């Protein structure tokens, strides 16, 4: 897996270490059985920048926690042999994450992990607009994050995402 990380524009605190981003995104991709030649870009940005991106690309005039911009699909026939599978770009605002983490009963690291996994699933075509799709996406998030926590020697949490209802995290 190739995980390209850019935090060059990030001036706000807190900062999530590049190695942690790489570990979580790689783990999520492996759990989803994504080919090893896949490539993902992750940018950590300030609140103002994610607000601008959210307004530009989603028409929502407020900051958000994470945005995903898919590129190639796993079954994309246009990806040439020998070329990497470019899954897309993930943009995360750590300051927004830190602010909302307590709302969901998560530490900063747990919330960043959840957002990284969530955004990987978006790159793979998962969505949470319809209830059935949201339930499927949430089940995958729970499975991956539970496996991640287990692999890190962390205690099991039944509310691993800090919320129960599939509609709770729908972004307007």
mmCIF file of C-alpha atoms in Angstrom:
data_model
loop_
_atom_site.group_PDB
_atom_site.id
_atom_site.type_symbol
_atom_site.label_atom_id
_atom_site.label_comp_id
_atom_site.label_asym_id
_atom_site.label_seq_id
_atom_site.Cartn_x
_atom_site.Cartn_y
_atom_site.Cartn_z
ATOM 1 C CA UNK A 1 0.000 0.000 0.000
ATOM 2 C CA UNK A 2 1.153 3.472 -0.765
ATOM 3 C CA UNK A 3 -0.174 6.031 1.699
ATOM 4 C CA UNK A 4 0.851 9.578 0.801
ATOM 5 C CA UNK A 5 0.494 11.966 3.731
ATOM 6 C CA UNK A 6 0.502 15.757 3.563
ATOM 7 C CA UNK A 7 0.217 17.907 6.650
ATOM 8 C CA UNK A 8 2.194 20.833 5.253
ATOM 9 C CA UNK A 9 -0.751 23.246 5.536
ATOM 10 C CA UNK A 10 -1.670 22.203 9.081
ATOM 11 C CA UNK A 11 -1.022 24.932 11.658
ATOM 12 C CA UNK A 12 -3.684 24.031 14.245
ATOM 13 C CA UNK A 13 -3.247 21.557 17.053
ATOM 14 C CA UNK A 14 -3.557 18.664 17.664
ATOM 15 C CA UNK A 15 -1.536 16.748 15.092
ATOM 16 C CA UNK A 16 -1.886 13.031 14.410
ATOM 17 C CA UNK A 17 1.482 11.390 13.647
ATOM 18 C CA UNK A 18 2.076 10.383 10.027
ATOM 19 C CA UNK A 19 3.014 6.860 11.068
ATOM 20 C CA UNK A 20 -0.293 6.416 12.892
ATOM 21 C CA UNK A 21 -2.220 7.585 9.822
ATOM 22 C CA UNK A 22 -0.266 5.168 7.657
ATOM 23 C CA UNK A 23 -0.894 2.275 10.075
ATOM 24 C CA UNK A 24 -4.653 2.830 10.372
ATOM 25 C CA UNK A 25 -5.297 3.450 6.665
ATOM 26 C CA UNK A 26 -3.144 0.464 5.651
ATOM 27 C CA UNK A 27 -4.913 -1.730 8.193
ATOM 28 C CA UNK A 28 -8.365 -0.687 6.945
ATOM 29 C CA UNK A 29 -7.367 -1.318 3.329
ATOM 30 C CA UNK A 30 -5.968 -4.751 4.223
ATOM 31 C CA UNK A 31 -9.140 -5.605 6.160
ATOM 32 C CA UNK A 32 -11.133 -4.752 3.034
ATOM 33 C CA UNK A 33 -8.781 -6.961 0.968
ATOM 34 C CA UNK A 34 -7.665 -4.102 -1.263
ATOM 35 C CA UNK A 35 -4.768 -5.021 -3.582
ATOM 36 C CA UNK A 36 -1.320 -4.192 -2.226
ATOM 37 C CA UNK A 37 -0.580 -1.780 -5.079
ATOM 38 C CA UNK A 38 -3.360 0.600 -4.019
ATOM 39 C CA UNK A 39 -2.561 4.239 -3.353
ATOM 40 C CA UNK A 40 -4.336 6.679 -1.024
ATOM 41 C CA UNK A 41 -3.534 10.294 -0.289
ATOM 42 C CA UNK A 42 -4.281 11.699 3.184
ATOM 43 C CA UNK A 43 -4.164 15.423 3.907
ATOM 44 C CA UNK A 44 -4.466 16.913 7.377
ATOM 45 C CA UNK A 45 -5.816 20.447 7.169
ATOM 46 C CA UNK A 46 -6.951 23.324 9.342
ATOM 47 C CA UNK A 47 -10.600 24.048 10.135
ATOM 48 C CA UNK A 48 -10.753 26.965 7.677
ATOM 49 C CA UNK A 49 -9.441 24.802 4.820
ATOM 50 C CA UNK A 50 -11.899 21.952 5.382
ATOM 51 C CA UNK A 51 -14.691 24.525 5.660
ATOM 52 C CA UNK A 52 -13.669 25.882 2.246
ATOM 53 C CA UNK A 53 -13.501 22.378 0.733
ATOM 54 C CA UNK A 54 -16.860 21.412 2.246
ATOM 55 C CA UNK A 55 -18.480 24.541 0.803
ATOM 56 C CA UNK A 56 -16.851 24.062 -2.625
ATOM 57 C CA UNK A 57 -17.445 20.347 -3.096
ATOM 58 C CA UNK A 58 -20.569 19.653 -1.043
ATOM 59 C CA UNK A 59 -22.279 23.030 -0.923
ATOM 60 C CA UNK A 60 -22.271 22.907 2.888
ATOM 61 C CA UNK A 61 -21.056 26.174 4.433
ATOM 62 C CA UNK A 62 -19.463 24.869 7.629
ATOM 63 C CA UNK A 63 -16.423 22.890 8.665
ATOM 64 C CA UNK A 64 -16.644 19.120 8.688
ATOM 65 C CA UNK A 65 -14.426 16.434 10.144
ATOM 66 C CA UNK A 66 -13.456 14.480 7.033
ATOM 67 C CA UNK A 67 -13.967 14.507 3.273
ATOM 68 C CA UNK A 68 -13.285 11.682 0.832
ATOM 69 C CA UNK A 69 -12.640 12.064 -2.876
ATOM 70 C CA UNK A 70 -12.707 8.658 -4.637
ATOM 71 C CA UNK A 71 -10.738 8.054 -7.857
ATOM 72 C CA UNK A 72 -10.246 4.545 -9.235
ATOM 73 C CA UNK A 73 -12.641 1.777 -8.280
ATOM 74 C CA UNK A 74 -11.491 -1.715 -7.349
ATOM 75 C CA UNK A 75 -13.083 -3.156 -10.474
ATOM 76 C CA UNK A 76 -11.980 -0.274 -12.712
ATOM 77 C CA UNK A 77 -11.066 -1.782 -16.075
ATOM 78 C CA UNK A 78 -9.295 1.421 -17.166
ATOM 79 C CA UNK A 79 -6.447 0.980 -14.662
ATOM 80 C CA UNK A 80 -3.567 -0.273 -16.772
ATOM 81 C CA UNK A 81 -1.591 -3.333 -15.744
ATOM 82 C CA UNK A 82 1.386 -2.319 -13.640
ATOM 83 C CA UNK A 83 -0.156 1.032 -12.715
ATOM 84 C CA UNK A 84 -1.140 1.656 -9.099
ATOM 85 C CA UNK A 85 -4.807 1.598 -8.159
ATOM 86 C CA UNK A 86 -5.355 5.216 -7.028
ATOM 87 C CA UNK A 87 -8.272 4.947 -4.630
ATOM 88 C CA UNK A 88 -8.469 8.662 -3.906
ATOM 89 C CA UNK A 89 -7.894 11.433 -1.421
ATOM 90 C CA UNK A 90 -8.870 11.762 2.225
ATOM 91 C CA UNK A 91 -8.906 15.159 3.933
ATOM 92 C CA UNK A 92 -9.157 15.264 7.739
ATOM 93 C CA UNK A 93 -9.364 18.276 10.061
ATOM 94 C CA UNK A 94 -7.765 17.169 13.349
ATOM 95 C CA UNK A 95 -9.020 20.255 15.234
ATOM 96 C CA UNK A 96 -12.625 19.452 14.291
ATOM 97 C CA UNK A 97 -12.004 15.849 15.281
ATOM 98 C CA UNK A 98 -10.600 16.868 18.672
ATOM 99 C CA UNK A 99 -13.597 19.117 19.302
ATOM 100 C CA UNK A 100 -16.197 16.452 18.492
ATOM 101 C CA UNK A 101 -14.476 13.381 19.992
ATOM 102 C CA UNK A 102 -15.882 13.875 23.520
ATOM 103 C CA UNK A 103 -19.409 14.093 22.074
ATOM 104 C CA UNK A 104 -19.035 10.502 20.887
ATOM 105 C CA UNK A 105 -17.185 9.287 23.983
ATOM 106 C CA UNK A 106 -13.917 8.905 22.083
ATOM 107 C CA UNK A 107 -10.367 10.006 22.705
ATOM 108 C CA UNK A 108 -8.721 12.057 19.966
ATOM 109 C CA UNK A 109 -6.868 8.960 18.720
ATOM 110 C CA UNK A 110 -10.067 6.869 18.678
ATOM 111 C CA UNK A 111 -11.939 9.558 16.757
ATOM 112 C CA UNK A 112 -9.131 9.993 14.226
ATOM 113 C CA UNK A 113 -9.016 6.211 13.784
ATOM 114 C CA UNK A 114 -12.771 6.110 13.200
ATOM 115 C CA UNK A 115 -12.597 8.963 10.668
ATOM 116 C CA UNK A 116 -9.706 7.318 8.804
ATOM 117 C CA UNK A 117 -11.590 4.016 8.572
ATOM 118 C CA UNK A 118 -14.819 5.816 7.641
ATOM 119 C CA UNK A 119 -13.114 7.701 4.824
ATOM 120 C CA UNK A 120 -11.378 4.574 3.484
ATOM 121 C CA UNK A 121 -14.804 2.968 3.200
ATOM 122 C CA UNK A 122 -16.059 6.001 1.274
ATOM 123 C CA UNK A 123 -13.143 5.598 -1.151
ATOM 124 C CA UNK A 124 -14.264 1.993 -1.635
ATOM 125 C CA UNK A 125 -17.810 3.060 -2.551
ATOM 126 C CA UNK A 126 -19.602 2.822 0.803
ATOM 127 C CA UNK A 127 -22.102 5.532 1.671
ATOM 128 C CA UNK A 128 -24.513 6.384 4.491
ATOM 129 C CA UNK A 129 -27.294 8.280 2.735
ATOM 130 C CA UNK A 130 -29.879 5.483 2.838
ATOM 131 C CA UNK A 131 -30.497 3.633 6.119
ATOM 132 C CA UNK A 132 -29.579 0.225 4.680
ATOM 133 C CA UNK A 133 -26.324 1.582 3.242
ATOM 134 C CA UNK A 134 -25.541 3.357 6.519
ATOM 135 C CA UNK A 135 -26.068 0.138 8.464
ATOM 136 C CA UNK A 136 -23.762 -1.765 6.084
ATOM 137 C CA UNK A 137 -21.072 0.908 6.302
ATOM 138 C CA UNK A 138 -21.326 1.099 10.064
ATOM 139 C CA UNK A 139 -21.022 -2.699 10.351
ATOM 140 C CA UNK A 140 -17.783 -2.580 8.342
ATOM 141 C CA UNK A 141 -16.494 0.308 10.480
ATOM 142 C CA UNK A 142 -17.228 -1.646 13.644
ATOM 143 C CA UNK A 143 -15.570 -4.790 12.292
ATOM 144 C CA UNK A 144 -12.414 -2.969 11.214
ATOM 145 C CA UNK A 145 -12.095 -0.808 14.313
ATOM 146 C CA UNK A 146 -12.742 -3.760 16.621
ATOM 147 C CA UNK A 147 -10.004 -5.724 14.834
ATOM 148 C CA UNK A 148 -7.710 -2.688 15.020
ATOM 149 C CA UNK A 149 -8.291 -2.290 18.763
ATOM 150 C CA UNK A 150 -7.704 -5.988 19.325
ATOM 151 C CA UNK A 151 -4.445 -5.847 17.369
ATOM 152 C CA UNK A 152 -3.322 -2.858 19.446
ATOM 153 C CA UNK A 153 -4.080 -4.672 22.719
ATOM 154 C CA UNK A 154 -6.875 -2.222 23.502
ATOM 155 C CA UNK A 155 -9.970 -3.324 25.435
ATOM 156 C CA UNK A 156 -13.092 -4.226 23.507
ATOM 157 C CA UNK A 157 -15.793 -1.567 23.297
ATOM 158 C CA UNK A 158 -19.315 -2.448 22.240
ATOM 159 C CA UNK A 159 -19.852 1.190 21.284
ATOM 160 C CA UNK A 160 -16.556 1.260 19.409
ATOM 161 C CA UNK A 161 -17.714 4.184 17.279
ATOM 162 C CA UNK A 162 -19.247 6.135 20.140
ATOM 163 C CA UNK A 163 -22.729 6.003 18.644
ATOM 164 C CA UNK A 164 -25.399 3.411 18.067
ATOM 165 C CA UNK A 165 -27.837 4.747 15.465
ATOM 166 C CA UNK A 166 -26.815 4.658 11.794
ATOM 167 C CA UNK A 167 -28.385 8.106 11.295
ATOM 168 C CA UNK A 168 -26.371 9.755 14.076
ATOM 169 C CA UNK A 169 -23.367 10.556 11.920
ATOM 170 C CA UNK A 170 -25.110 11.635 8.759
ATOM 171 C CA UNK A 171 -23.608 14.893 7.605
ATOM 172 C CA UNK A 172 -26.068 17.508 6.432
#
